[in-house]
Tab-separated table of C-alpha atoms and ligand atoms in Angstrom:
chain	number	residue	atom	x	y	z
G	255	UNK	CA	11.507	-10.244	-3.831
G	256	UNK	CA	12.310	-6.697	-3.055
G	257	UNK	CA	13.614	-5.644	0.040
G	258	UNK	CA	11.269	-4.267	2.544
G	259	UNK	CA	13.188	-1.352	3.522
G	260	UNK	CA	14.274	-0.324	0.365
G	261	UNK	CA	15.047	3.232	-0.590
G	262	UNK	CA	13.393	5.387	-4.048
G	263	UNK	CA	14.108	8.915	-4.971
G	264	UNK	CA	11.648	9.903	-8.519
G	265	UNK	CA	13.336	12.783	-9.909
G	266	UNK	CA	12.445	15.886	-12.086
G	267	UNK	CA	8.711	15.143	-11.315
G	268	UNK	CA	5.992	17.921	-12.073
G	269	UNK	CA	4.237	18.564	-8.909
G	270	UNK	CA	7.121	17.579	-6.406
G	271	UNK	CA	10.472	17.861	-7.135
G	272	UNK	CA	12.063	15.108	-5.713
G	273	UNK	CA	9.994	12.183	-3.470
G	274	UNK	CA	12.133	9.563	-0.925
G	275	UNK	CA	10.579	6.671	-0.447
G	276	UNK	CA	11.907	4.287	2.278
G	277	UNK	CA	9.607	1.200	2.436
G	278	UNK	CA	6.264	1.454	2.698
G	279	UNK	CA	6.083	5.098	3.210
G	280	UNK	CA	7.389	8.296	2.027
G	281	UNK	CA	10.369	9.529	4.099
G	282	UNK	CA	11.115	13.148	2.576
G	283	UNK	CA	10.024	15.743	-0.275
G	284	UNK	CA	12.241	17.762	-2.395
G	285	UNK	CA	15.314	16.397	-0.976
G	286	UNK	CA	18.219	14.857	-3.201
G	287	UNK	CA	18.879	11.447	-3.238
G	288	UNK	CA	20.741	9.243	-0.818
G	289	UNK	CA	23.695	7.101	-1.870
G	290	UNK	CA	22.097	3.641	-2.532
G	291	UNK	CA	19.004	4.799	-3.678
G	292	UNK	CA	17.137	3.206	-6.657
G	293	UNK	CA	16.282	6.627	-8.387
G	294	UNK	CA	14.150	6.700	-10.833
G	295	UNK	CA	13.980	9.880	-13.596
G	296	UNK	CA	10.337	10.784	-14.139
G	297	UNK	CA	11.124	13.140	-16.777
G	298	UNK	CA	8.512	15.704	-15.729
G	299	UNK	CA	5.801	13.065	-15.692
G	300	UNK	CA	3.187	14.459	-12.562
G	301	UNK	CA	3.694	12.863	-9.319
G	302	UNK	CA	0.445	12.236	-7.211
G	303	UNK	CA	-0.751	10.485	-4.145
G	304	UNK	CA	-2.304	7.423	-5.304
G	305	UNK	CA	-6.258	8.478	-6.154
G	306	UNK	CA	-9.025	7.150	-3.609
G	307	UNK	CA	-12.448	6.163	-4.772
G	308	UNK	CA	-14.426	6.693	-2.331
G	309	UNK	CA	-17.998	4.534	-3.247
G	310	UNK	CA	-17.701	1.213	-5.021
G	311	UNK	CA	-19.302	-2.521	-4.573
G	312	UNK	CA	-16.379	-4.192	-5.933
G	313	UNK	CA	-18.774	-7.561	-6.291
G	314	UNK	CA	-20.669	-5.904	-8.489
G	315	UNK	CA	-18.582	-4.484	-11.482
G	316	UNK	CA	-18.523	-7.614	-13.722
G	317	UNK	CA	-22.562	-7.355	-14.183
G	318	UNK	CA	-23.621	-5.773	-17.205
G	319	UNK	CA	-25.405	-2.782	-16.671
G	320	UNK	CA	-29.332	-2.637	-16.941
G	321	UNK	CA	-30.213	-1.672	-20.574
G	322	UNK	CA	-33.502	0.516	-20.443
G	323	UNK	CA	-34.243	3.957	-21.801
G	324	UNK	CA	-36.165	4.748	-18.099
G	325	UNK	CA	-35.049	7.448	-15.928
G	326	UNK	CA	-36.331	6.899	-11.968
G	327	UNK	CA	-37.337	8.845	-9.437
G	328	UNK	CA	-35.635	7.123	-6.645
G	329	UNK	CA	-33.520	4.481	-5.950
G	330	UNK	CA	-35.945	2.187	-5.308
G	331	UNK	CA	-37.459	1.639	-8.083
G	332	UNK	CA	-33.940	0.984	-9.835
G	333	UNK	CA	-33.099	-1.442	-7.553
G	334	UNK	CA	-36.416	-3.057	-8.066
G	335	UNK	CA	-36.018	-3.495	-11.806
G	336	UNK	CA	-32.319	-4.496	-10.506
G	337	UNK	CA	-33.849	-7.552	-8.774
G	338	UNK	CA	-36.705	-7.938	-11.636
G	339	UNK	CA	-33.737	-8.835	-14.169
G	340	UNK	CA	-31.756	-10.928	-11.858
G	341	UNK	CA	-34.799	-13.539	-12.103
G	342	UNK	CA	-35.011	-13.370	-15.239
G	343	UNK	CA	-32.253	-12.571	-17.351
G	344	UNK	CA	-30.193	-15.933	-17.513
G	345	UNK	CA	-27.176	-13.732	-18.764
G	346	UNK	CA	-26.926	-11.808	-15.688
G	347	UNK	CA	-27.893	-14.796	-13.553
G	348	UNK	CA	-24.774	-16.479	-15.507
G	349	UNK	CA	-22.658	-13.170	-14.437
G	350	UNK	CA	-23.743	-13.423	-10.888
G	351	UNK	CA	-22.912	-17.081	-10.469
G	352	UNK	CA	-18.970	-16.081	-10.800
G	353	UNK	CA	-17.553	-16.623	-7.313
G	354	UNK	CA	-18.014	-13.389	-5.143
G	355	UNK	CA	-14.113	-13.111	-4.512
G	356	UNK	CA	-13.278	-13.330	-8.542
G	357	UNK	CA	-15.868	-10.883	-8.976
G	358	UNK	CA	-14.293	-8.773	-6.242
G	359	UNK	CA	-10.988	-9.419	-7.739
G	360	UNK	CA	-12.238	-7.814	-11.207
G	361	UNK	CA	-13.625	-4.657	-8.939
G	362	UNK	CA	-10.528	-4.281	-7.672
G	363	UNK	CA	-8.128	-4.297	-10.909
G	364	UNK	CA	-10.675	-1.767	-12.216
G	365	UNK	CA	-9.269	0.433	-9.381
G	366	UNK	CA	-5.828	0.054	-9.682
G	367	UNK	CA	-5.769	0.280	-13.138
G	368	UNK	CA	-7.009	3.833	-13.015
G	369	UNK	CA	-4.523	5.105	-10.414
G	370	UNK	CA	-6.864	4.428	-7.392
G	371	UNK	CA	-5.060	2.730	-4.116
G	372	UNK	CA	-7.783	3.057	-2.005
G	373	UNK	CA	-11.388	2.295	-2.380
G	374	UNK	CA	-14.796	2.456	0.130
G	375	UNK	CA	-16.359	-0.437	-0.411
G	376	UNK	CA	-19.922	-0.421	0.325
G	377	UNK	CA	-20.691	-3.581	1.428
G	378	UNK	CA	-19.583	-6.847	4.067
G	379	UNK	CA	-15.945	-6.795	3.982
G	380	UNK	CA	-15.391	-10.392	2.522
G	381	UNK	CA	-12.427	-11.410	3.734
G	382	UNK	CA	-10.407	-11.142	-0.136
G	383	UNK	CA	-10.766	-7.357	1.014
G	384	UNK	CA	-8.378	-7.093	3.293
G	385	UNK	CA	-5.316	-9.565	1.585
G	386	UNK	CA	-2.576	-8.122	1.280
G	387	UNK	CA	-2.681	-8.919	-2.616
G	388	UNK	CA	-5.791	-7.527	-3.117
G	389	UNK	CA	-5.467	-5.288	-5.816
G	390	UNK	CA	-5.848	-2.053	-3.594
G	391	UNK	CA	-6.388	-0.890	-0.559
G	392	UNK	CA	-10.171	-1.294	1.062
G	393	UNK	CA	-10.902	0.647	3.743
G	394	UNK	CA	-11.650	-1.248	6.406
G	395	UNK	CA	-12.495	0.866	9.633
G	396	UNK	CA	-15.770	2.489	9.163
G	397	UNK	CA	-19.273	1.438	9.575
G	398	UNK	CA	-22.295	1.483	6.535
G	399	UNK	CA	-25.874	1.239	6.220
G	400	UNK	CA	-27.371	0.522	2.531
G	401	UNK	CA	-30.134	3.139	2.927
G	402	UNK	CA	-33.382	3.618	5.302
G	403	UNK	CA	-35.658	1.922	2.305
G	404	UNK	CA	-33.781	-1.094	2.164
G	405	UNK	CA	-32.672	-1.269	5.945
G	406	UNK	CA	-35.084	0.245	7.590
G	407	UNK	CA	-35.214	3.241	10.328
G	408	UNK	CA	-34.318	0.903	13.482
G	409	UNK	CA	-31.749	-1.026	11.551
G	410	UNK	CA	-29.813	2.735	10.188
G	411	UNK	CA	-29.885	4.177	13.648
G	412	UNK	CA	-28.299	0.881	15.234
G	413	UNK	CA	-25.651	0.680	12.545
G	414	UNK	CA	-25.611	4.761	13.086
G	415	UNK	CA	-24.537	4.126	16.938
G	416	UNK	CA	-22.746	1.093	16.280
G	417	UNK	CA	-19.658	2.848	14.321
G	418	UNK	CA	-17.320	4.466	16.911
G	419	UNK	CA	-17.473	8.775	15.872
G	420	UNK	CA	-13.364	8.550	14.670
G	421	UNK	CA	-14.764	5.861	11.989
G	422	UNK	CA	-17.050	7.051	8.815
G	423	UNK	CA	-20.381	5.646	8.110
G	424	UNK	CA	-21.854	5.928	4.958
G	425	UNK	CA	-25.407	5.357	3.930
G	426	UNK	CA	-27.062	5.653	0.271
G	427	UNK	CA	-29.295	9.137	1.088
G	428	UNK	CA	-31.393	11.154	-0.862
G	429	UNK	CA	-30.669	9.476	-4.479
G	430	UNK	CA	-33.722	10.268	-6.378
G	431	UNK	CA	-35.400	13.845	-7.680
G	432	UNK	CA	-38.531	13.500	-5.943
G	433	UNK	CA	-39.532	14.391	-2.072
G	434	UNK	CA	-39.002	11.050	-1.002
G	435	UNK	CA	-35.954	11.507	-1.550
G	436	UNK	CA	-35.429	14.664	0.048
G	437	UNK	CA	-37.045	13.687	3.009
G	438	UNK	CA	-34.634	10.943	4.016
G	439	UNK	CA	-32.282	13.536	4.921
G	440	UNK	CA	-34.789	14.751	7.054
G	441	UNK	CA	-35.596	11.201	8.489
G	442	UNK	CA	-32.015	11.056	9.042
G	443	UNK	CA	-31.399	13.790	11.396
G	444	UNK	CA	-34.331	12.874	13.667
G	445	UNK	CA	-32.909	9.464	13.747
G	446	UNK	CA	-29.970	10.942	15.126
G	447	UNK	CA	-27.900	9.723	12.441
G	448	UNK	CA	-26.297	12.695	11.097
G	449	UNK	CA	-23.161	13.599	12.814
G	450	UNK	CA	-19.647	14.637	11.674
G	451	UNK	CA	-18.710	11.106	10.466
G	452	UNK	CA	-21.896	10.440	8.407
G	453	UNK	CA	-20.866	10.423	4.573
G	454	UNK	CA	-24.321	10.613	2.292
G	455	UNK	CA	-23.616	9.106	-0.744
G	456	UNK	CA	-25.396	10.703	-3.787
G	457	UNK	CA	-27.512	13.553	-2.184
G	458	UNK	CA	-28.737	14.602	-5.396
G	459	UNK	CA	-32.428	15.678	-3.833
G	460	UNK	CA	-30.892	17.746	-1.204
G	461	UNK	CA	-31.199	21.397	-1.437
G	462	UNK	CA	-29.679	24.145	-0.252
G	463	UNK	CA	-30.827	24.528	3.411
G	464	UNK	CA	-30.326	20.710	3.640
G	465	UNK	CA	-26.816	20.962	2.487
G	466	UNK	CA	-26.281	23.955	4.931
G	467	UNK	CA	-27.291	21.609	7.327
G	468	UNK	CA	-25.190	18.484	6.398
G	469	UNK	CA	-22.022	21.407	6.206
G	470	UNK	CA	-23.219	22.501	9.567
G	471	UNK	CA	-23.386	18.817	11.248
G	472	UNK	CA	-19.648	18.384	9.904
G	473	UNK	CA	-20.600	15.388	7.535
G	474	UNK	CA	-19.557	14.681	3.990
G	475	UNK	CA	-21.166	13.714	0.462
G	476	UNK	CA	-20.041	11.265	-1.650
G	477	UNK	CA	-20.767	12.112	-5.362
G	478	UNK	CA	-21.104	9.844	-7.816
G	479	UNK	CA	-22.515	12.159	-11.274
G	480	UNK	CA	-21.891	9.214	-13.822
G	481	UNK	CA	-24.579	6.895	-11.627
G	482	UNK	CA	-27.245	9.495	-10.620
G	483	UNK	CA	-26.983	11.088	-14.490
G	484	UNK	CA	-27.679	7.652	-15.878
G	485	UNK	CA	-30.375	6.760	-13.433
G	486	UNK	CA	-31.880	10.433	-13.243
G	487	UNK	CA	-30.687	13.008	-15.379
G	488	UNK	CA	-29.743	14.864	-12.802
G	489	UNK	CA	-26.969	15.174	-10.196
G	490	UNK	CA	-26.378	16.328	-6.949
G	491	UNK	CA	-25.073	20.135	-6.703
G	492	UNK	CA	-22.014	20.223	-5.302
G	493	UNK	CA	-19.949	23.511	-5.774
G	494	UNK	CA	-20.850	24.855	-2.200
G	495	UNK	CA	-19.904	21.838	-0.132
G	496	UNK	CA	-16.681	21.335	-2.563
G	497	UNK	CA	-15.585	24.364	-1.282
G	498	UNK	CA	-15.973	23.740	2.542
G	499	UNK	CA	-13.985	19.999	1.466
G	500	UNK	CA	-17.104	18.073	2.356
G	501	UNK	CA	-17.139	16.364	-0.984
G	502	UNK	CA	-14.952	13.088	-2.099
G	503	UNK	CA	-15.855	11.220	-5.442
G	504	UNK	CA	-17.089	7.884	-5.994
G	505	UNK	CA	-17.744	5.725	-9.011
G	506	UNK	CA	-20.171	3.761	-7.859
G	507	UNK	CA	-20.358	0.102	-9.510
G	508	UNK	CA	-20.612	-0.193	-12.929
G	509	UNK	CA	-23.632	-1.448	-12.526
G	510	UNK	CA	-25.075	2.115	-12.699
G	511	UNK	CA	-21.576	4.001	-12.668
G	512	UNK	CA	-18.734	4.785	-14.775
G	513	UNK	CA	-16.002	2.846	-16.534
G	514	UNK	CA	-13.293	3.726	-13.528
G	515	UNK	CA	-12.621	6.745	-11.499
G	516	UNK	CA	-10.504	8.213	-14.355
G	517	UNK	CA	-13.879	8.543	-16.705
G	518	UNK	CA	-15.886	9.591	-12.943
G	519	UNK	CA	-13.735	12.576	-13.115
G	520	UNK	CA	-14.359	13.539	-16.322
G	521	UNK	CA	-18.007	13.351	-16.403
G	522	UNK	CA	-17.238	15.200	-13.256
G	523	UNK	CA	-15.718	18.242	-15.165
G	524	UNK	CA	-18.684	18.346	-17.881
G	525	UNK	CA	-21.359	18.109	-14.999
G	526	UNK	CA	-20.008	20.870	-12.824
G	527	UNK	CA	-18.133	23.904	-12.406
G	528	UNK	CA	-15.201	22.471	-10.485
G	529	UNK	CA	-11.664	23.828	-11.050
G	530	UNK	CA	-9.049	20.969	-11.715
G	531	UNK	CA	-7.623	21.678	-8.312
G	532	UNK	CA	-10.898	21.312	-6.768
G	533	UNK	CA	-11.751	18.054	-8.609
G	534	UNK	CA	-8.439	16.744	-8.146
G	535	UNK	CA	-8.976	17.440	-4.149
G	536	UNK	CA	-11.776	15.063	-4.207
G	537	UNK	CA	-9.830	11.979	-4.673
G	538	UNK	CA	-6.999	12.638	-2.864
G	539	UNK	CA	-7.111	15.013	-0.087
G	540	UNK	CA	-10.483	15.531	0.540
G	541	UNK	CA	-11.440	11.656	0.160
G	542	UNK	CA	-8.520	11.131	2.772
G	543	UNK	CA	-10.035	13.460	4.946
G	544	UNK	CA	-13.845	12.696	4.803
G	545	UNK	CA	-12.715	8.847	5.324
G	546	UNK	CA	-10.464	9.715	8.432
G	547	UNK	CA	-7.406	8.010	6.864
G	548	UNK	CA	-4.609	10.460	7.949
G	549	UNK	CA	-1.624	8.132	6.321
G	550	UNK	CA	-3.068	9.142	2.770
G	551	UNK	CA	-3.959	11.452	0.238
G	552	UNK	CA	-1.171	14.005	-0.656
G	553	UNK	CA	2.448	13.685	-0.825
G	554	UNK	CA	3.905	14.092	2.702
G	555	UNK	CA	6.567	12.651	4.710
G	556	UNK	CA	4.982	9.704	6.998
G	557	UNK	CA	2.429	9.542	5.108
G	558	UNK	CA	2.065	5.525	2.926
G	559	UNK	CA	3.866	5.128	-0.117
G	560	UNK	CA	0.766	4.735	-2.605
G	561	UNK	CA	2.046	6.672	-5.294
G	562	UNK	CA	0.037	7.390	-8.992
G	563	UNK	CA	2.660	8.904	-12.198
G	564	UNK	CA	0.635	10.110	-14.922
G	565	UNK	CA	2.300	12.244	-17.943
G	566	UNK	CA	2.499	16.168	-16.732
G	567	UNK	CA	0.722	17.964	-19.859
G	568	UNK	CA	-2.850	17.379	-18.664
G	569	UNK	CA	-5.214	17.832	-15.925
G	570	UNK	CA	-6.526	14.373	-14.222
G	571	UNK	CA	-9.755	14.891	-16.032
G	572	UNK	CA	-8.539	14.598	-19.222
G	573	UNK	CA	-6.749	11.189	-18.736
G	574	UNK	CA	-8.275	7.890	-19.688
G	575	UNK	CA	-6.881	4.446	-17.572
G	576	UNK	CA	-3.806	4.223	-20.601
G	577	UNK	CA	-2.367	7.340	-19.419
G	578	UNK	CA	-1.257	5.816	-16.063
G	579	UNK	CA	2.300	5.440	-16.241
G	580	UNK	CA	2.932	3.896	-13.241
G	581	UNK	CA	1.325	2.559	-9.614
G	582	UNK	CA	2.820	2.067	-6.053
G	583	UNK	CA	0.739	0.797	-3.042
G	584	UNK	CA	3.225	0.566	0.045
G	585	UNK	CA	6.197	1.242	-1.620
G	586	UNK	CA	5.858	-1.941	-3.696
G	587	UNK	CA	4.902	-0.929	-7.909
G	588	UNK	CA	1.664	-3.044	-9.465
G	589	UNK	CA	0.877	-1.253	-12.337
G	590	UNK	CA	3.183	-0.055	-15.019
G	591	UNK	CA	4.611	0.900	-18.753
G	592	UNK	CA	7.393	-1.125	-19.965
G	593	UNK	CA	10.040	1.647	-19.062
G	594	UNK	CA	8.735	2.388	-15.380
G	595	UNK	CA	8.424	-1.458	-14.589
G	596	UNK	CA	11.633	-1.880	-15.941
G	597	UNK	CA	13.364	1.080	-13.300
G	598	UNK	CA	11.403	-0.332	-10.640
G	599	UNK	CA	11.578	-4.188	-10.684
G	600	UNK	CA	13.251	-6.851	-11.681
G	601	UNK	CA	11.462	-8.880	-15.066
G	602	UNK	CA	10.757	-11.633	-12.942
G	603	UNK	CA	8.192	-9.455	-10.710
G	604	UNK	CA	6.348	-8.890	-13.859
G	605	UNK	CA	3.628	-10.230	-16.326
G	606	UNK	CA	2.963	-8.722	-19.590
G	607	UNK	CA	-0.807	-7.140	-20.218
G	608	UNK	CA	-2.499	-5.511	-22.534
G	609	UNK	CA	-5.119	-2.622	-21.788
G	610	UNK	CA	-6.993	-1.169	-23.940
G	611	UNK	CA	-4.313	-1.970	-26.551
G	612	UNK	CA	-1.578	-0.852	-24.980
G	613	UNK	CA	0.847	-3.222	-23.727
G	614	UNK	CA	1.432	-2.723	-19.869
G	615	UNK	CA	2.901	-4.611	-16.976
G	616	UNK	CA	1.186	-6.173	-14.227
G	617	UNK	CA	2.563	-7.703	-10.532
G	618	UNK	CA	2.704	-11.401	-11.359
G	619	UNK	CA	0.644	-12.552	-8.232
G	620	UNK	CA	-1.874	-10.662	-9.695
G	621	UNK	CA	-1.494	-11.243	-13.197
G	622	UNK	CA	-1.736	-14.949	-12.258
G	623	UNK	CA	-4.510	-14.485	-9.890
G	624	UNK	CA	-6.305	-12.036	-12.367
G	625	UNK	CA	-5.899	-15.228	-15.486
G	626	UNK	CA	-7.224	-17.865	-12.690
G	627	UNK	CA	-10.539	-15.932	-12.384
G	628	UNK	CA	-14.003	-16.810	-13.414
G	629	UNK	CA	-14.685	-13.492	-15.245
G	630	UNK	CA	-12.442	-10.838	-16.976
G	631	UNK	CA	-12.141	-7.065	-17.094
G	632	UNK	CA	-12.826	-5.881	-20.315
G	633	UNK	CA	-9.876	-4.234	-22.340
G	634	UNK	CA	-7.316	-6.543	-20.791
G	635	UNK	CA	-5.811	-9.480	-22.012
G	636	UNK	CA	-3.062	-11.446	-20.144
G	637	UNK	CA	-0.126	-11.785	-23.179
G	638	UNK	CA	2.541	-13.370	-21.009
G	639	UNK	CA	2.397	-14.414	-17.453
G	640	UNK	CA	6.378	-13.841	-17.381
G	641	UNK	CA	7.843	-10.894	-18.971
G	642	UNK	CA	10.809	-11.765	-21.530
G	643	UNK	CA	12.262	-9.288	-22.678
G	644	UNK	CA	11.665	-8.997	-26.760
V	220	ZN	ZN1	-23.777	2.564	-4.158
């Protein structure tokens, strides 16, 4: 196993120049490296801070997604046909009979796969969450509603004044195109519910005097364009509160959502004016930020070790999940190409994969725990639980 304490330097990286990593966090940036360091050449591959997702129910990303040519006008009356199917489509009964924590386990892999570390999960932390082999990160300080239709006003505002004001609390708000929708914000406020840790996930009906409220009251949106365009043909508008770094990203589950948070950013792009820089803010700095986790989301010193390589010739929206060269949550690498697993670990920490075609290398915990599971993530096949060399 590798040592706890043990010291990286990745060289000639775009983005950085040089990044020391000494255990589980990053110790120093553009500095050379230290005799007895495992260095590792990135050959101007770019160097990021591994991406956060920041809306996902990792339960639900093995279940297919509901095939219908209907476009809603609120939430509701998705999550109605949602529960219509679930009683009787014996497919998707058969796909939500796979244990919750296998399930979970798939929702997780889609994350790290992508480059994500850390994801929101919005949901009850199950307790697979927060293992240390979960796939990524969860976060697991903050406090959630699922929305005032489902929950109820009494139930929003107690869950509202039940999260301590240094913790986020998210709530599914205003996702629809009618003024329903739009009113929830409204509902919100007088429940005393919007403050400067509120995150509204979707806020496609707000307009912009809401939105120059929610910017005044300090909160945050979380967008998720791939979910709302599928369910409404529409999306929230987002430029103005990008700019003021009140916006993170969010796939949602593929339930409604996108593939991963690669493909989020991409619709992303097409849906919206947002520079690169802006988009790329979104899942790292601004994520970090709107989810009060200060140990994350740029390359720092002090900051955690959850480190993303992707090549260096094109933007993050332009990537799909095969470009990721290489993952590291806490120091440790999970994810990788032959030639980056091969610098970082020794052949015995590794299983060979497949994704998408493309043969990769996965931690062998995970590998094992990912071929032990009820259900699968499409585009990967396990090829060899131990990696011998051809
Ligand atoms: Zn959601």
């Amino acid at each position: 196993m590798m040592s706890a304490n043990r010291c990286v330097t990745f060289m000639n990286c775009s983005g950085v120049r040089t990044l020391r990593t000494v255990g589980a966090h990053i110790s120093s940036v553009d500095t050379p490296p230290v005799a007895g360091d495992t260095v590792i050449d990135l050959g101007g591959a770019r160097l990021l801070p591994g991406l956060i997702n920041a809306h996902d129910h990792l339960q639900l990303n093995t279940l297919p997604p509901l095939e219908t040519a209907r476009r809603y006008n609120r939430a509701h009356e998705w999550i109605l046909d949602v529960d219509g199917r679930r009683r009787s489509d014996p497919d998707f009964e058969a796909l939500i009979a796979v244990s919750r924590n296998d399930r979970s386990l798939i929702g997780g892999v889609k994350n790290l796969l992508s480059g994500v570390t850390t994801v929101a999960h919005h949901d009850k932390l199950y307790p697979i969450l927060s293992d240390p082999g979960f796939p990524t990160r969860v976060v697991t300080r903050s406090g959630w509603s699922h929305s005032l239709y489902i929950d109820g006003g009494d139930a929003v505002r107690d869950s509202y004044r039940c999260t301590p004001p240094d913790q986020p609390w998210a709530i599914h708000a205003a996702e629809g195109i009618d003024s329903e929708s739009a009113q929830e914000f409204d509902r919100l406020e007088e429940l005393g519910c919007l403050g400067s840790n509120t995150l509204l996930v979707h806020g496609i009906a707000l307009d912009a005097e809401r939105r120059q409220r929610l910017d005044h009251a300090g909160a945050g949106l979380i967008w998720c364009p791939s979910s709302n365009l599928t369910l409404f043909g529409r999306t929230a508008e987002v430029q103005w509160l990008a700019e003021r770094g009140r916006v993170a990203l969010g796939t949602d589950s593929r339930l409604s959502g996108s593939r991963d948070l690669l493909e989020e950013l991409r619709v992303a792009r097409q849906c919206s004016g947002l520079s690169e820089i802006l988009l790329e803010s979104l899942v790292t700095s601004a994520g970090a930020r709107l989810l009060r986790l200060a140990d994350r989301g740029a390359l720092e010193a002090g900051l955690l070790a959850d480190l993303l390589v992707v090549p260096g010739d094109r933007p993050l929206s332009q990537l799909a999940r095969t470009d990721v060269r290489l993952v590291v949550l806490d120091g440790i690498p999970r994810f990788a190409d032959e030639a980056h697993a091969a610098r970082m670990a020794p052949p015995e920490f590794w299983s060979r994969i497949e994704v998408d075609g493309c043969p990769r290398m996965l931690e062998s915990t995970l590998a094992r725990a990912l071929s032990a599971a009820g259900c699968r993530e499409p585009g990967v096949d396990i090829v060899d639980l131990t990696w011998r060399a051809a």
